[in-house]
Short mmCIF file of C-alpha atoms and ligand atoms in Angstrom, two decimals:
data_model
loop_
_atom_site.label_atom_id
_atom_site.label_comp_id
_atom_site.label_asym_id
_atom_site.label_seq_id
_atom_site.Cartn_x
_atom_site.Cartn_y
_atom_site.Cartn_z
CA ASN A 1 -24.40 -81.04 46.46
CA ARG A 2 -26.29 -81.81 43.25
CA LEU A 3 -24.56 -79.00 41.36
CA ASN A 4 -21.18 -80.70 41.45
CA MET A 5 -22.46 -84.17 40.57
CA PRO A 6 -22.17 -85.38 36.96
CA TYR A 7 -25.38 -86.39 35.21
CA GLU A 8 -24.40 -90.07 34.94
CA LYS A 9 -24.00 -90.26 38.74
CA ARG A 10 -27.31 -88.54 39.30
CA ALA A 11 -29.06 -91.07 37.06
CA GLY A 12 -28.09 -93.65 39.67
CA VAL A 13 -29.99 -91.88 42.46
CA SER A 14 -33.15 -90.95 40.51
CA ARG A 15 -36.30 -92.67 41.65
CA ASN A 16 -38.28 -91.69 38.55
CA SER A 17 -37.46 -93.69 35.44
CA ILE A 18 -37.81 -90.69 33.09
CA ALA A 19 -35.33 -88.66 35.16
CA LYS A 20 -32.94 -91.62 35.01
CA GLN A 21 -33.33 -91.86 31.24
CA LEU A 22 -32.92 -88.12 30.75
CA PHE A 23 -29.73 -87.96 32.85
CA ASN A 24 -28.32 -90.87 30.83
CA ILE A 25 -29.24 -89.30 27.49
CA MET A 26 -27.53 -86.04 28.52
CA ALA A 27 -24.38 -87.89 29.53
CA THR A 28 -24.34 -89.95 26.32
CA LYS A 29 -25.15 -87.18 23.83
CA LYS A 30 -23.26 -84.52 25.80
CA THR A 31 -26.13 -82.06 25.66
CA ASN A 32 -28.40 -80.51 28.27
CA LEU A 33 -30.35 -78.48 25.75
CA CYS A 34 -34.14 -78.80 25.54
CA ILE A 35 -35.76 -77.23 22.52
CA SER A 36 -39.20 -75.71 22.89
CA VAL A 37 -40.85 -76.23 19.51
CA ASP A 38 -43.50 -73.54 19.79
CA LEU A 39 -44.63 -73.74 16.16
CA THR A 40 -48.17 -74.10 14.88
CA SER A 41 -47.65 -76.49 11.98
CA SER A 42 -46.76 -80.16 12.37
CA VAL A 43 -44.59 -80.11 9.23
CA GLN A 44 -42.60 -77.14 10.54
CA ILE A 45 -42.03 -78.95 13.83
CA LEU A 46 -40.87 -82.17 12.16
CA ASN A 47 -38.58 -80.26 9.76
CA LEU A 48 -37.02 -78.38 12.65
CA LEU A 49 -36.47 -81.55 14.67
CA GLU A 50 -34.82 -83.21 11.70
CA LYS A 51 -32.21 -80.43 11.93
CA VAL A 52 -31.76 -80.05 15.68
CA GLY A 53 -32.70 -83.50 17.01
CA GLU A 54 -29.14 -84.74 17.40
CA HIS A 55 -28.25 -81.71 19.54
CA VAL A 56 -31.00 -81.94 22.19
CA CYS A 57 -31.86 -84.26 25.06
CA LEU A 58 -35.49 -83.22 25.38
CA VAL A 59 -38.16 -81.77 23.07
CA LYS A 60 -40.81 -79.63 24.71
CA THR A 61 -44.15 -79.28 22.96
CA HIS A 62 -47.36 -77.25 23.31
CA VAL A 63 -49.55 -79.57 21.24
CA ASP A 64 -52.64 -77.39 21.68
CA ILE A 65 -51.12 -74.70 19.40
CA ILE A 66 -50.67 -77.05 16.43
CA GLU A 67 -53.28 -76.25 13.76
CA ASP A 68 -53.10 -79.62 12.01
CA PHE A 69 -52.50 -81.92 14.98
CA ASN A 70 -53.18 -85.56 14.08
CA SER A 71 -52.18 -89.08 15.04
CA ASP A 72 -49.73 -89.38 12.15
CA PHE A 73 -47.81 -86.41 13.57
CA VAL A 74 -47.59 -88.20 16.92
CA GLU A 75 -46.24 -91.32 15.21
CA GLN A 76 -43.56 -89.33 13.41
CA LEU A 77 -42.67 -87.45 16.57
CA LYS A 78 -42.19 -90.73 18.42
CA GLN A 79 -40.08 -92.13 15.57
CA MET A 80 -37.88 -89.06 15.65
CA ALA A 81 -37.46 -89.37 19.42
CA THR A 82 -36.20 -92.92 18.90
CA LYS A 83 -34.00 -92.02 15.95
CA PHE A 84 -32.27 -89.10 17.71
CA ASN A 85 -32.54 -90.43 21.27
CA PHE A 86 -34.45 -87.59 22.94
CA LEU A 87 -37.46 -87.56 25.28
CA LEU A 88 -40.79 -85.76 24.84
CA LEU A 89 -42.14 -83.23 27.33
CA GLU A 90 -45.65 -81.91 26.79
CA ASP A 91 -45.72 -78.50 28.47
CA ARG A 92 -49.42 -78.75 29.34
CA LYS A 93 -49.10 -77.00 32.72
CA PHE A 94 -52.03 -78.92 34.21
CA ALA A 95 -53.74 -76.79 36.85
CA ASP A 96 -57.13 -78.27 37.76
CA ILE A 97 -58.71 -80.74 40.17
CA GLY A 98 -57.40 -84.30 40.00
CA ASN A 99 -60.39 -85.76 38.20
CA THR A 100 -60.31 -83.18 35.40
CA VAL A 101 -56.55 -83.49 35.02
CA SER A 102 -56.69 -87.27 34.70
CA LEU A 103 -59.16 -86.77 31.81
CA GLN A 104 -57.04 -84.02 30.21
CA TYR A 105 -54.00 -86.28 30.51
CA SER A 106 -55.37 -89.31 28.71
CA LYS A 107 -58.49 -88.29 26.74
CA GLY A 108 -59.56 -85.77 24.10
CA ILE A 109 -57.77 -85.21 20.83
CA TYR A 110 -54.24 -85.18 22.24
CA LYS A 111 -54.15 -88.34 24.41
CA ILE A 112 -51.01 -86.96 26.04
CA SER A 113 -50.40 -90.00 28.24
CA GLU A 114 -49.93 -92.20 25.18
CA TRP A 115 -46.87 -90.41 23.82
CA ALA A 116 -45.41 -87.86 26.24
CA ASP A 117 -42.61 -89.13 28.48
CA CYS A 118 -43.31 -86.31 30.90
CA VAL A 119 -45.60 -83.33 31.48
CA THR A 120 -45.52 -80.02 33.35
CA VAL A 121 -47.90 -79.49 36.27
CA HIS A 122 -48.84 -76.58 38.55
CA SER A 123 -48.97 -77.28 42.28
CA LEU A 124 -51.67 -74.60 42.76
CA PRO A 125 -54.68 -76.96 43.01
CA GLY A 126 -53.02 -79.11 45.71
CA GLU A 127 -51.88 -82.68 46.02
CA GLY A 128 -54.85 -84.22 44.17
CA ILE A 129 -53.26 -83.24 40.87
CA LEU A 130 -50.22 -85.45 41.62
CA LYS A 131 -52.40 -88.23 42.97
CA ALA A 132 -54.38 -88.20 39.70
CA LEU A 133 -51.32 -88.38 37.47
CA ASN A 134 -49.70 -90.98 39.70
CA SER A 135 -52.67 -93.30 39.46
CA ALA A 136 -53.42 -92.65 35.76
CA SER A 137 -53.01 -95.99 34.03
CA SER A 138 -50.39 -95.88 31.34
CA ASP A 139 -48.45 -98.50 29.41
CA LYS A 140 -45.32 -96.42 29.44
CA SER A 141 -43.12 -94.79 32.09
CA LYS A 142 -44.17 -91.28 33.01
CA GLY A 143 -42.80 -88.24 34.77
CA VAL A 144 -43.83 -84.86 36.12
CA PHE A 145 -42.03 -81.53 36.21
CA LEU A 146 -43.73 -79.47 38.88
CA LEU A 147 -43.70 -75.67 38.44
CA ALA A 148 -41.95 -74.24 41.50
CA GLU A 149 -41.01 -70.89 39.95
CA MET A 150 -41.73 -69.06 36.70
CA SER A 151 -39.63 -66.92 34.40
CA SER A 152 -42.24 -64.28 33.65
CA GLU A 153 -42.27 -60.79 35.09
CA GLY A 154 -44.74 -60.19 37.93
CA ASN A 155 -45.70 -63.84 38.36
CA LEU A 156 -47.54 -64.48 41.63
CA ILE A 157 -45.39 -67.34 42.92
CA THR A 158 -43.92 -66.53 46.37
CA PRO A 159 -41.00 -68.17 48.23
CA ASP A 160 -43.54 -69.95 50.49
CA TYR A 161 -45.39 -71.31 47.45
CA THR A 162 -42.11 -72.60 46.06
CA LYS A 163 -41.26 -74.33 49.35
CA ALA A 164 -44.72 -75.87 49.65
CA THR A 165 -44.42 -77.11 46.06
CA VAL A 166 -41.16 -78.93 46.80
CA LYS A 167 -42.71 -80.41 49.93
CA MET A 168 -45.75 -81.63 47.99
CA ALA A 169 -43.49 -83.47 45.57
CA GLU A 170 -41.76 -85.44 48.35
CA LYS A 171 -44.74 -87.75 48.66
CA TYR A 172 -44.49 -88.85 44.99
CA PRO A 173 -40.83 -89.75 44.42
CA GLN A 174 -41.55 -92.27 41.68
CA LEU A 175 -43.60 -89.75 39.69
CA MET A 176 -41.33 -86.72 40.00
CA THR A 177 -38.85 -86.03 37.21
CA GLY A 178 -38.00 -82.61 38.61
CA PHE A 179 -38.99 -78.97 38.97
CA VAL A 180 -39.41 -76.11 36.55
CA CYS A 181 -37.56 -73.37 38.40
CA GLN A 182 -34.96 -70.63 38.20
CA ASN A 183 -32.83 -71.06 41.34
CA ALA A 184 -30.49 -73.75 42.65
CA ALA A 185 -31.72 -73.24 46.21
CA THR A 186 -35.19 -74.49 45.27
CA PHE A 187 -34.37 -78.15 45.96
CA ASP A 188 -31.46 -80.43 46.91
CA ASP A 189 -32.31 -83.98 45.77
CA PRO A 190 -29.67 -84.91 43.14
CA GLY A 191 -32.04 -87.44 41.57
CA LEU A 192 -34.37 -84.63 40.45
CA ILE A 193 -33.87 -82.37 37.44
CA GLN A 194 -33.97 -78.56 37.39
CA LEU A 195 -35.61 -77.53 34.12
CA THR A 196 -35.05 -73.84 33.45
CA PRO A 197 -36.75 -71.81 30.69
CA GLY A 198 -36.29 -68.12 29.90
CA VAL A 199 -32.97 -68.38 28.09
CA GLN A 200 -31.78 -66.37 25.13
CA LEU A 201 -28.52 -64.83 23.94
CA GLU A 202 -30.13 -62.16 21.76
CA LYS A 203 -32.29 -60.14 24.14
CA PRO A 204 -33.14 -59.66 27.84
CA LYS A 205 -36.93 -59.99 27.47
CA ASP A 206 -39.84 -60.14 25.04
CA ASN A 207 -42.74 -57.67 25.01
CA LEU A 208 -45.20 -59.96 26.81
CA GLY A 209 -43.45 -60.43 30.15
CA GLN A 210 -40.91 -63.15 29.37
CA VAL A 211 -37.54 -62.51 31.06
CA TYR A 212 -34.35 -64.02 29.63
CA ASN A 213 -31.05 -65.03 31.21
CA THR A 214 -27.90 -66.18 29.46
CA PRO A 215 -27.04 -69.90 29.21
CA GLU A 216 -24.01 -69.44 31.54
CA LYS A 217 -26.11 -67.70 34.15
CA VAL A 218 -28.87 -70.34 34.33
CA ILE A 219 -26.36 -73.19 34.65
CA GLU A 220 -24.76 -71.26 37.53
CA ASN A 221 -28.25 -70.92 39.00
CA GLY A 222 -28.66 -74.69 39.05
CA ALA A 223 -30.28 -75.50 35.71
CA ASP A 224 -29.76 -79.14 34.67
CA VAL A 225 -31.81 -79.04 31.49
CA VAL A 226 -32.16 -75.68 29.76
CA VAL A 227 -35.18 -74.74 27.64
CA VAL A 228 -34.60 -72.56 24.59
CA GLY A 229 -37.52 -71.64 22.37
CA ARG A 230 -37.43 -68.58 20.13
CA GLY A 231 -33.67 -68.18 20.61
CA ILE A 232 -33.34 -71.17 18.28
CA VAL A 233 -36.72 -71.59 16.62
CA ALA A 234 -37.00 -67.99 15.38
CA SER A 235 -33.38 -67.69 14.29
CA LYS A 236 -32.26 -67.66 10.65
CA ASN A 237 -30.33 -70.89 11.02
CA PRO A 238 -31.79 -73.03 13.80
CA GLU A 239 -29.22 -75.80 13.43
CA THR A 240 -26.22 -73.47 13.82
CA GLU A 241 -27.94 -71.75 16.72
CA ALA A 242 -28.77 -75.07 18.44
CA VAL A 243 -25.11 -76.10 18.24
CA LEU A 244 -24.09 -72.72 19.67
CA TYR A 245 -26.44 -73.05 22.68
CA LYS A 246 -25.49 -76.70 23.15
CA ASN A 247 -21.78 -75.91 23.29
CA ILE A 248 -22.10 -72.97 25.70
CA LEU A 249 -24.41 -74.97 27.97
CA TRP A 250 -22.21 -78.05 28.01
CA LYS A 251 -19.10 -75.99 28.72
CA SER A 252 -20.86 -74.23 31.60
CA TYR A 253 -22.04 -77.56 33.04
CA SER A 254 -18.55 -79.09 32.69
CA LYS A 255 -17.15 -76.14 34.61
CA ARG A 256 -19.84 -76.45 37.28
CA ILE A 257 -19.16 -80.10 38.09
CA LEU A 258 -15.50 -79.27 38.68
CA GLY A 259 -16.77 -77.16 41.60
O1 S5P B 1 -41.64 -70.23 33.81
C1 S5P B 1 -41.74 -70.68 32.67
C2 S5P B 1 -42.12 -72.01 32.43
C3 S5P B 1 -42.16 -72.48 31.11
S1 S5P B 1 -42.43 -74.15 30.88
N1 S5P B 1 -41.46 -69.89 31.59
C4 S5P B 1 -41.51 -70.34 30.30
O2 S5P B 1 -41.21 -69.58 29.38
N2 S5P B 1 -41.92 -71.64 30.03
C5 S5P B 1 -42.06 -72.15 28.64
O3 S5P B 1 -40.78 -72.13 28.03
C6 S5P B 1 -42.97 -71.34 27.74
O4 S5P B 1 -44.29 -71.86 27.76
C7 S5P B 1 -42.33 -71.47 26.37
O5 S5P B 1 -42.83 -72.62 25.71
C8 S5P B 1 -40.85 -71.69 26.65
C9 S5P B 1 -39.99 -70.46 26.50
O6 S5P B 1 -39.96 -70.03 25.17
P1 S5P B 1 -39.00 -68.85 24.64
O7 S5P B 1 -39.36 -68.70 23.22
O8 S5P B 1 -39.31 -67.63 25.46
O9 S5P B 1 -37.59 -69.34 24.86
#
């Protein structure tokens, strides 16, 4: 059972090198917190990461919302990832035919493949999307988190869709870092990572369909890496808040592995 296995053990059975790295970072830094830096200015993002970088294992970006995106920002982001030992996840949620996705992955302004350790991908278009990312030439290791469930109210994902998504991933073990999902029953493979967003201590939802759970609850529900956005980013003191989430999450995980 993956839920009772410690991260350092799971690193040993991962077939994707990013999953391996991420499990090892979590075990070393004792944090399973991923911060979602949904800010629109590069300076704001870098300032925030300077404060919370030591407390997170993964930084999740939406680079297409940054007003002043530029290559210098990418350089600084990469330097910070090295300095604080975290990985970079671009939450691009690719959802098109393979050919288009391979262009979106490596071309345009963002050149995601050059700096992101991993990306998020929808299974909706079918297997071609994984084939495209798998064969995209890249100098660095890469990984995919496939969306098997969503946190938002009224989303159209059904149990059958979730099952078919997990099945689709089985053909690409070297590419798969894990799944974005909400429930432990979604998959069994201990080498894969359950990334769970929709977490906040303050409130149960926002006014645009986002639904929140508590940190304890999502760890119980199988989360391995937990995404917190506004719960930290919009708080008065992001550093204090990051430490608070980190501690609750790590305590919940420590309890979980005891069975
Ligand atoms: O089902 C999902 C999948 C994702 S990746 N629900 C989500 O909320 N997300 C992302 O997680 C979303 O795009 C946002 O960047 C983050 C949640 O942010 P928060 O401010 O609501 O914590």
